[in-house]
PDB file of C-alpha atoms in Angstrom:
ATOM      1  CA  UNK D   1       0.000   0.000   0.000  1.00 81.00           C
ATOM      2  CA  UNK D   2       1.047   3.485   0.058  1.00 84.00           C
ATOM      3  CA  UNK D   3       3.345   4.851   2.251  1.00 89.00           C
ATOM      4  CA  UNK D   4       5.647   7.896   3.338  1.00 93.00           C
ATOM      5  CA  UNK D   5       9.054   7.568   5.030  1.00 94.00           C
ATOM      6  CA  UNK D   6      10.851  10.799   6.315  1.00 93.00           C
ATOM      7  CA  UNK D   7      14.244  11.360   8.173  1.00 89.00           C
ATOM      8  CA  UNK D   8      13.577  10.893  12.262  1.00 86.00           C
ATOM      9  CA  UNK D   9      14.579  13.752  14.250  1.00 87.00           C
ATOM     10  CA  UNK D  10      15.166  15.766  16.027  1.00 94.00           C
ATOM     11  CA  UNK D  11      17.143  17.807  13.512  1.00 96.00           C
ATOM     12  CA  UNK D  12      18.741  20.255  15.376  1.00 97.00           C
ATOM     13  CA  UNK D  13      20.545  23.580  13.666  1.00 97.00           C
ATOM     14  CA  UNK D  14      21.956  26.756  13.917  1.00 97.00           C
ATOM     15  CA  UNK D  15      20.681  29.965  12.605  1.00 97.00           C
ATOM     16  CA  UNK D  16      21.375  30.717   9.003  1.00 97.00           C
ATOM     17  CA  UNK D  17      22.327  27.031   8.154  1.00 98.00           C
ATOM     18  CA  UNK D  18      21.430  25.055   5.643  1.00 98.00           C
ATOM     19  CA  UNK D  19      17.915  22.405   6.297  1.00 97.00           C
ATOM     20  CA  UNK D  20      16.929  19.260   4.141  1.00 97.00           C
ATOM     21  CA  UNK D  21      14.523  17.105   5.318  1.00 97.00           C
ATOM     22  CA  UNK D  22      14.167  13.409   3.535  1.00 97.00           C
ATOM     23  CA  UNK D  23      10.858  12.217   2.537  1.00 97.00           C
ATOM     24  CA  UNK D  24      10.317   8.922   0.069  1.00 97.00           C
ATOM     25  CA  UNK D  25       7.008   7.488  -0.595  1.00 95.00           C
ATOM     26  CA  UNK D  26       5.686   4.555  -1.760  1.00 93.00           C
ATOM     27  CA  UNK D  27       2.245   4.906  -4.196  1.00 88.00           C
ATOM     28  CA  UNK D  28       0.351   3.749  -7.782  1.00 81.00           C
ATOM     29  CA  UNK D  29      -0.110   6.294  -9.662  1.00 80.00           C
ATOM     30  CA  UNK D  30       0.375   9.640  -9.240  1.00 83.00           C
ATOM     31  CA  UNK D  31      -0.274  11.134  -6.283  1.00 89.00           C
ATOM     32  CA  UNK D  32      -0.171  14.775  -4.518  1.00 91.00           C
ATOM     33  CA  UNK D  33       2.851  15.475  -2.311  1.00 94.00           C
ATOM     34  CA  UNK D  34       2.510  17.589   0.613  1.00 95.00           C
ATOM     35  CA  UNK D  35       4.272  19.275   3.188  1.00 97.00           C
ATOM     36  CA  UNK D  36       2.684  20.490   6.413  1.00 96.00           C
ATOM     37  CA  UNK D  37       3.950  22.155   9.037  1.00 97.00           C
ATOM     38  CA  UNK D  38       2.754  22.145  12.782  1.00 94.00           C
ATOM     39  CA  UNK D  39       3.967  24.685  15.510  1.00 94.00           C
ATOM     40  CA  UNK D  40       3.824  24.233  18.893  1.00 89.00           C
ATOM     41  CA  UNK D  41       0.254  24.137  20.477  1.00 87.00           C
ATOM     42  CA  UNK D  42      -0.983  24.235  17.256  1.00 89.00           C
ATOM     43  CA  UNK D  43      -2.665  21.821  14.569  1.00 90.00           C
ATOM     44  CA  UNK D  44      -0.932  21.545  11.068  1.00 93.00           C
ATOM     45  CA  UNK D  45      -0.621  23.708   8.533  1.00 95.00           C
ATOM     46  CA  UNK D  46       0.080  23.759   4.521  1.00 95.00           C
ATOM     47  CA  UNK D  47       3.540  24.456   3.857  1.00 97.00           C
ATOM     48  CA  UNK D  48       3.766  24.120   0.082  1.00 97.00           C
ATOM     49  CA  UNK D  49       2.535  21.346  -2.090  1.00 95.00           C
ATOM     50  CA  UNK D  50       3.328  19.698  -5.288  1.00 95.00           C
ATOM     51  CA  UNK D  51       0.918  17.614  -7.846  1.00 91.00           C
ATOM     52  CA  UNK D  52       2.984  16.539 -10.499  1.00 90.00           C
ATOM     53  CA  UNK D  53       6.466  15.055 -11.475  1.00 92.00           C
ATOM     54  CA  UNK D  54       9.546  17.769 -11.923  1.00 95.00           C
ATOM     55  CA  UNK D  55       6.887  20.670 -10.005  1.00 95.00           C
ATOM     56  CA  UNK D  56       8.713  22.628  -7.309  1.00 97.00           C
ATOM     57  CA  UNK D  57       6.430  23.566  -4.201  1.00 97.00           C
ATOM     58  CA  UNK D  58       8.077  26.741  -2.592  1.00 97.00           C
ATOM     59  CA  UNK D  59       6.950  28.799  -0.075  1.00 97.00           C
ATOM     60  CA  UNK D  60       8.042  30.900   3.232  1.00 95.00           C
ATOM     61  CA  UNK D  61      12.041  30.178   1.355  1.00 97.00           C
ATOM     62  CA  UNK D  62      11.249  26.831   1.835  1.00 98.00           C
ATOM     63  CA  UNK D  63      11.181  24.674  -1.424  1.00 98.00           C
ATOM     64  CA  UNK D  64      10.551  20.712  -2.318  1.00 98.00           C
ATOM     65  CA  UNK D  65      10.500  19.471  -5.991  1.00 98.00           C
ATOM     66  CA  UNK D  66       8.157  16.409  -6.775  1.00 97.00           C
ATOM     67  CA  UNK D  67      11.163  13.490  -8.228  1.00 96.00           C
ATOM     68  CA  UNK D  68       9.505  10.383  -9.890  1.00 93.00           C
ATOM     69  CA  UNK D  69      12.463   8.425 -10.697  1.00 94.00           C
ATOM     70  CA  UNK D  70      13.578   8.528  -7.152  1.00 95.00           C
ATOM     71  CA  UNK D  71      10.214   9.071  -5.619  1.00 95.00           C
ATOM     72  CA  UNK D  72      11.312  11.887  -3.253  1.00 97.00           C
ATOM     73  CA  UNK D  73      10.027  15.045  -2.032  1.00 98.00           C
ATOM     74  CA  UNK D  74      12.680  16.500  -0.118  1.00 98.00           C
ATOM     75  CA  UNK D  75      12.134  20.131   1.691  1.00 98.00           C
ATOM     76  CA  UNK D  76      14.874  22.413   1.570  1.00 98.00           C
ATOM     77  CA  UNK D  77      15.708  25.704   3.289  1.00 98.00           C
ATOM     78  CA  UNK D  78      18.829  27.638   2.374  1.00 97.00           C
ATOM     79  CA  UNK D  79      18.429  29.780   5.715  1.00 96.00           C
ATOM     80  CA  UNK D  80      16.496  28.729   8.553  1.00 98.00           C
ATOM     81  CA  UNK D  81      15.287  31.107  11.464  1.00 97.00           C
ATOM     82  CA  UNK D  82      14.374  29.973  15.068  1.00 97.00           C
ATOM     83  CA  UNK D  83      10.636  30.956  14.086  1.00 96.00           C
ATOM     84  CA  UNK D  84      10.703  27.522  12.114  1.00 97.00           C
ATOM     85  CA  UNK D  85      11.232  25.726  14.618  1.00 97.00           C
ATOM     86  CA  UNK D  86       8.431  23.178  14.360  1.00 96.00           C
ATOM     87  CA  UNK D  87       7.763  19.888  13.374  1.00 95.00           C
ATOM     88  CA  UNK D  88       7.342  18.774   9.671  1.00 97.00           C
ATOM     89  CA  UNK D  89       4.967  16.394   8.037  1.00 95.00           C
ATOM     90  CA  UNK D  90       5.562  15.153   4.531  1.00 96.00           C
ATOM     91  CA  UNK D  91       2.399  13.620   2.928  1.00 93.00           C
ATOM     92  CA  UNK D  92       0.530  11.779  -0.184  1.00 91.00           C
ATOM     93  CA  UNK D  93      -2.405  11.796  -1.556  1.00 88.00           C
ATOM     94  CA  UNK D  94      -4.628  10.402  -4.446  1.00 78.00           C
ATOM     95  CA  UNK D  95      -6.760  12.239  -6.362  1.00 67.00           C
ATOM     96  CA  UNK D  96      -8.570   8.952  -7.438  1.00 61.00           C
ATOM     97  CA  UNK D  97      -9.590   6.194  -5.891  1.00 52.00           C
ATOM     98  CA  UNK D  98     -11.151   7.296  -3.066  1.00 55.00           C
ATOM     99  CA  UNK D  99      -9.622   8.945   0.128  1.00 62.00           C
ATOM    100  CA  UNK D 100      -6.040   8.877   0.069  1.00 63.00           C
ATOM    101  CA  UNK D 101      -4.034  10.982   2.520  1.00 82.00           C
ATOM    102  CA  UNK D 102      -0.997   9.248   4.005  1.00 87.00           C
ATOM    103  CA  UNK D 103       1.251  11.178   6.227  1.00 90.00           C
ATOM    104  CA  UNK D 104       4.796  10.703   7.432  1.00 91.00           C
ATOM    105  CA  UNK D 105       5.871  10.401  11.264  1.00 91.00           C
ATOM    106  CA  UNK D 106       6.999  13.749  11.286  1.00 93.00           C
ATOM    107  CA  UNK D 107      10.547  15.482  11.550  1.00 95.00           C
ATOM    108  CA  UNK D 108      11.268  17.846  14.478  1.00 95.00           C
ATOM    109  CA  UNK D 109      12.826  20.490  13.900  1.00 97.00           C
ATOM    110  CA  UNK D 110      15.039  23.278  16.182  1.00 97.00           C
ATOM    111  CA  UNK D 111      16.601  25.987  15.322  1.00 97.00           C
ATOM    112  CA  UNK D 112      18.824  27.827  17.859  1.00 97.00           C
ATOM    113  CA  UNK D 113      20.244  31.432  17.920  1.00 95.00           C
TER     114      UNK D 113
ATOM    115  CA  UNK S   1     -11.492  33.408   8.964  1.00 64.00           C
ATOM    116  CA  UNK S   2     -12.138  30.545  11.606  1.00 76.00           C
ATOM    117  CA  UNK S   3     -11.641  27.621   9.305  1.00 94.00           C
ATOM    118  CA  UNK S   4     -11.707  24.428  11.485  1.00 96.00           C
ATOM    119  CA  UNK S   5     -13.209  25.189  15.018  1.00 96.00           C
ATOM    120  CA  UNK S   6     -12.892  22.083  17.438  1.00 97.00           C
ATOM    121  CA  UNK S   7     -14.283  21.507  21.332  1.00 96.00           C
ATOM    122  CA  UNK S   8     -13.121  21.144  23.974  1.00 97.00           C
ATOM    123  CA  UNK S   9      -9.491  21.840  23.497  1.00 96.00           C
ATOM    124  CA  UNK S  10      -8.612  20.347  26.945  1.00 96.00           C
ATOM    125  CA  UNK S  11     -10.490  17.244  28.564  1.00 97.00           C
ATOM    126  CA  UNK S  12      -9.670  14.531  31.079  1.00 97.00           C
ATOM    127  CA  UNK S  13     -11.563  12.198  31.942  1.00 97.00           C
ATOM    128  CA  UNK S  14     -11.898   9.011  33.846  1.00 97.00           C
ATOM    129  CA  UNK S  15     -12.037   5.268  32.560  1.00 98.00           C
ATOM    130  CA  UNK S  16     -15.430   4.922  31.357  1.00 97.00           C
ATOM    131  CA  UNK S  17     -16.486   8.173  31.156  1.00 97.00           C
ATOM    132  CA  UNK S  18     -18.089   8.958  27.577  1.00 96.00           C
ATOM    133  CA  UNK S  19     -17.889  12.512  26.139  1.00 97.00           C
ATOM    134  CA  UNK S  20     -17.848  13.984  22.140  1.00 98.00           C
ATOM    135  CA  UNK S  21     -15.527  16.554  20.564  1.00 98.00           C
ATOM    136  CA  UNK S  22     -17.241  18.534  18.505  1.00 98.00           C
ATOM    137  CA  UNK S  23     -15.956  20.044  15.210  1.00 98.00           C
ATOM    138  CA  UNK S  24     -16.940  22.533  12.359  1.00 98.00           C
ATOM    139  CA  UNK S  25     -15.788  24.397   9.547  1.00 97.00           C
ATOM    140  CA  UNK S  26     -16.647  27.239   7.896  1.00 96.00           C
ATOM    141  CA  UNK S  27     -15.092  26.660   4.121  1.00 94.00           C
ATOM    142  CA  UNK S  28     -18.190  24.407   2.775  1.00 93.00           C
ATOM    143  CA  UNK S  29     -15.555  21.593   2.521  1.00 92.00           C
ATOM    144  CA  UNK S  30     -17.397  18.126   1.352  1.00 91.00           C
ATOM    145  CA  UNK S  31     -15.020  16.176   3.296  1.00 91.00           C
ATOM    146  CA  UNK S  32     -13.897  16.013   7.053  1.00 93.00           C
ATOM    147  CA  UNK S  33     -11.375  13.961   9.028  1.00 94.00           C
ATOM    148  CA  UNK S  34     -10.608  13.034  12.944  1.00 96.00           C
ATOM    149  CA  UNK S  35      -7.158  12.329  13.245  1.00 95.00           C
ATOM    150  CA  UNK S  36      -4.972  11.141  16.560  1.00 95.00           C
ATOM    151  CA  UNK S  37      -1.141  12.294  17.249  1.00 93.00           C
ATOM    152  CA  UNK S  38       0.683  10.272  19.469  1.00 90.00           C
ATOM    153  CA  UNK S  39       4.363  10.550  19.996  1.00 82.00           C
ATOM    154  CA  UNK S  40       6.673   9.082  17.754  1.00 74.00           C
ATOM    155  CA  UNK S  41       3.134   7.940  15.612  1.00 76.00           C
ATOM    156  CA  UNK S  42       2.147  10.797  13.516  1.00 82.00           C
ATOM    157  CA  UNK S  43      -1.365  11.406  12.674  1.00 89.00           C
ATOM    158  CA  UNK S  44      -3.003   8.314  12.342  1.00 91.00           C
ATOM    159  CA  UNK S  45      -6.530   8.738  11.063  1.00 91.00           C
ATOM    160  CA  UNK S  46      -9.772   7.102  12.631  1.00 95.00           C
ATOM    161  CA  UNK S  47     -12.696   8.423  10.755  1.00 95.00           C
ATOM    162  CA  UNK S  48     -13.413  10.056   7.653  1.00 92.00           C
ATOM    163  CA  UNK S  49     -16.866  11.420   6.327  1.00 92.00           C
ATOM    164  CA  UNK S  50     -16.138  11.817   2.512  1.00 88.00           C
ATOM    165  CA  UNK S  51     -19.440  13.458   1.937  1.00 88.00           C
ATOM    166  CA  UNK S  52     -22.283  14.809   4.125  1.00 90.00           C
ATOM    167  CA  UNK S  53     -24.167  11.769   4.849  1.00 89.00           C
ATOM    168  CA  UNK S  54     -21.511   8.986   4.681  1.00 92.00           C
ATOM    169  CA  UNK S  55     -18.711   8.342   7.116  1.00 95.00           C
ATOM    170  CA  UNK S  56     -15.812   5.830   6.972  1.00 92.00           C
ATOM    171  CA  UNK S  57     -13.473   3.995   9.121  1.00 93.00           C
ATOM    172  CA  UNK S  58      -9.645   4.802   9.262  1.00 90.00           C
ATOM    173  CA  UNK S  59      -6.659   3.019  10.735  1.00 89.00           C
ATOM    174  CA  UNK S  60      -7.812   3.036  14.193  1.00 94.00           C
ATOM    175  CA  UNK S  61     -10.966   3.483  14.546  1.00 96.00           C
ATOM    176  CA  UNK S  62     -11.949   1.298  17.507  1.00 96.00           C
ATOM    177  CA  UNK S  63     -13.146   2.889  20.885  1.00 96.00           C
ATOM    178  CA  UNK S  64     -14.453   5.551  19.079  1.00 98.00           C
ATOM    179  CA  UNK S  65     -18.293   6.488  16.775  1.00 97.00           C
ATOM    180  CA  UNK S  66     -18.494   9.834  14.918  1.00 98.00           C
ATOM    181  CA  UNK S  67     -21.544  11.881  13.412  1.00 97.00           C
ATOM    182  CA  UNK S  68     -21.582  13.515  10.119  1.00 96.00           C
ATOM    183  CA  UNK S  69     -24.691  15.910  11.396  1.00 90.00           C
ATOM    184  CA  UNK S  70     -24.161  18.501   8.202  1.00 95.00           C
ATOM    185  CA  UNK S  71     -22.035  19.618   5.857  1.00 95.00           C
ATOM    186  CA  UNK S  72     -20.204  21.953   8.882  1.00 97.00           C
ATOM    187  CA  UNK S  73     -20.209  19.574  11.677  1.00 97.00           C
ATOM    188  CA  UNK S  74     -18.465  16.082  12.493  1.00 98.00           C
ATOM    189  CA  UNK S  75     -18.578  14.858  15.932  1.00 98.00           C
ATOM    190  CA  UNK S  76     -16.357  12.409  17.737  1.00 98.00           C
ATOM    191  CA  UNK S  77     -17.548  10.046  20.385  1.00 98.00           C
ATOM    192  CA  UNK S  78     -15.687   8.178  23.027  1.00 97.00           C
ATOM    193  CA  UNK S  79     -18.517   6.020  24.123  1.00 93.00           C
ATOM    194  CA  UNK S  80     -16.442   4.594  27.011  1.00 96.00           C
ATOM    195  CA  UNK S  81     -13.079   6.326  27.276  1.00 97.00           C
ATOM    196  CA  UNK S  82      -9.716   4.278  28.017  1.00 97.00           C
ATOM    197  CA  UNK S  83      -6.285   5.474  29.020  1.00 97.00           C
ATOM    198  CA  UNK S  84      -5.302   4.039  25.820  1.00 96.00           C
ATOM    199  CA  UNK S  85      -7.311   6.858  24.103  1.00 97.00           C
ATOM    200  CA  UNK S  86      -5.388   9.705  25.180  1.00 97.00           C
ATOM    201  CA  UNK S  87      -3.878  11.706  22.583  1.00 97.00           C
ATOM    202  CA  UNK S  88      -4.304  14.648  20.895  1.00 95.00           C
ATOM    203  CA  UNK S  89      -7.111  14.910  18.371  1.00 97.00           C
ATOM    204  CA  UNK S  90      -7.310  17.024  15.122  1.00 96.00           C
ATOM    205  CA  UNK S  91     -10.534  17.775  13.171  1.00 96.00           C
ATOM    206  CA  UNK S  92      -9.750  18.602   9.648  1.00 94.00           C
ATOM    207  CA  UNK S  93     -11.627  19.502   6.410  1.00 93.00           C
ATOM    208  CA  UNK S  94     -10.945  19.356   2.333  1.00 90.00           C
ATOM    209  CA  UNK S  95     -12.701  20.237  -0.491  1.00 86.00           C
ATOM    210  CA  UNK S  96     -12.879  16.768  -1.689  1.00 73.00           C
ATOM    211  CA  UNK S  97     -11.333  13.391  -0.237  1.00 62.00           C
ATOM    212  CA  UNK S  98      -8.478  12.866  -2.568  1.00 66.00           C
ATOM    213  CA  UNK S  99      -5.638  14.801  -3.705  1.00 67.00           C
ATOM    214  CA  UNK S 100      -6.918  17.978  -1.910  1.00 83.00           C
ATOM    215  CA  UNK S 101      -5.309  20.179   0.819  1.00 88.00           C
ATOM    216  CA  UNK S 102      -6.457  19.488   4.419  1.00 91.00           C
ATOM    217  CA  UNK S 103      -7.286  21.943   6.590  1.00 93.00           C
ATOM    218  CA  UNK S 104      -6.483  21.174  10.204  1.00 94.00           C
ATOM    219  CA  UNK S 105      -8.238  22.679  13.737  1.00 95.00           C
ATOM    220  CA  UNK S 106      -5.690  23.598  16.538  1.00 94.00           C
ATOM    221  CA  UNK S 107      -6.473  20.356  18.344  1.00 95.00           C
ATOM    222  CA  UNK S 108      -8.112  18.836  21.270  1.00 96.00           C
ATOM    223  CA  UNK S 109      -5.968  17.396  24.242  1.00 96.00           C
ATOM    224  CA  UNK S 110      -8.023  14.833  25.815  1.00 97.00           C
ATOM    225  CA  UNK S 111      -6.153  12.718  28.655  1.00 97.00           C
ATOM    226  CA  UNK S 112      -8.184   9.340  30.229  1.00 97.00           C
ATOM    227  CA  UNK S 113      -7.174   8.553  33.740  1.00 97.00           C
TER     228      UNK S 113
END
């Protein structure tokens, strides 16, 4: 069945360095990739999103381009702040075939000054 | 702008005790979700209402009933609430079921003692 696999964390980094996060999936077809992001106390939120192969999802400097020949999704940050601190949640889903949403275990993320 | 609006946000209760979160959205979404977070488990998903009038079961969706009451509202039941069932629970909404953003509430923290 589907499935997505990202890098455990913590990830831990300093201001102004350099972030990737791993994400691989496993699907038929060709699914929606996702990333959300959730900060503390809150529920998750869309970071960017990609639908198709070679599409790059970019938003807030953060950027993840949709790879079918390695089936990746990786996000990328050239500069991270301590405001992303958070945890990160990369995701799949169908557009047919019914409800399809599968999400990753989540990556934590901190950033210190 | 409330998007996803979910009740309580903080519960405990005690083994046995039976009590619903409530949930509703504002974005006339056809589709709505209860998810649980655990740590180190990600969001696992225990019911899904693809439509107003139909509901579905997720990955886990024992211990637990919900209510599709309208387009706007899905309720969660604990009919008889175990420690196992603590967690943090997440109403979300999406346009449609597949392949579509989802739009998460800030959560509910429920703890069963």
């Amino acid at each position: 069945g589907d499935s997505v696999t990202q890098m455990e964390g913590p990830v831990t980094l300093s201001e102004e360095a350099f972030l990737t996060i791993n994400c691989t999936y496993t699907a038929t077809g060709y699914p929606s990739l996702f990333w959300y992001v959730q900060y503390p106390g809150e529920g998750l939120q869309l970071l960017l999103k990609a639908t198709k192969a070679d599409d790059k999802g970019s938003n807030k400097g953060f950027e993840a381009t949709y790879r079918k020949e390695t089936t990746s999704f990786h996000l990328e940050k050239g500069s991270v702040q301590v405001s992303d601190s958070a945890v990160y949640f990369c995701a799949l889903s169908r557009r047919t075939g019914g409800f399809k949403t599968i999400f990753g275990a989540g990556t934590r993320l901190f950033v210190k000054a | 702008n409330a998007g996803v609006t979910q009740t309580p946000k903080f519960q405990v209760l005690k083994t046995g005790q039976s009590m619903t979160l409530q949930c509703a959205q504002d974005m006339n979404h056809n589709s709505m979700y209860w998810y649980r977070q655990d740590p180190g488990m990600g969001l696992r998903l225990i019911y899904y209402s693809a439509s107003e009038g139909t509901t579905d079961k997720g990955e886990v969706p024992n211990g637990y009933n919900v209510s599709r009451l309208n387009k706007r509202e899905f309720s969660l039941r604990l009919e008889s609430a175990a420690p196992s069932q603590t967690s943090v629970y997440f109403c979300a909404s999406s346009e449609l079921s597949g392949g579509n953003t989802i739009y998460f509430g800030e959560g509910s923290w429920l703890t069963v003692v």
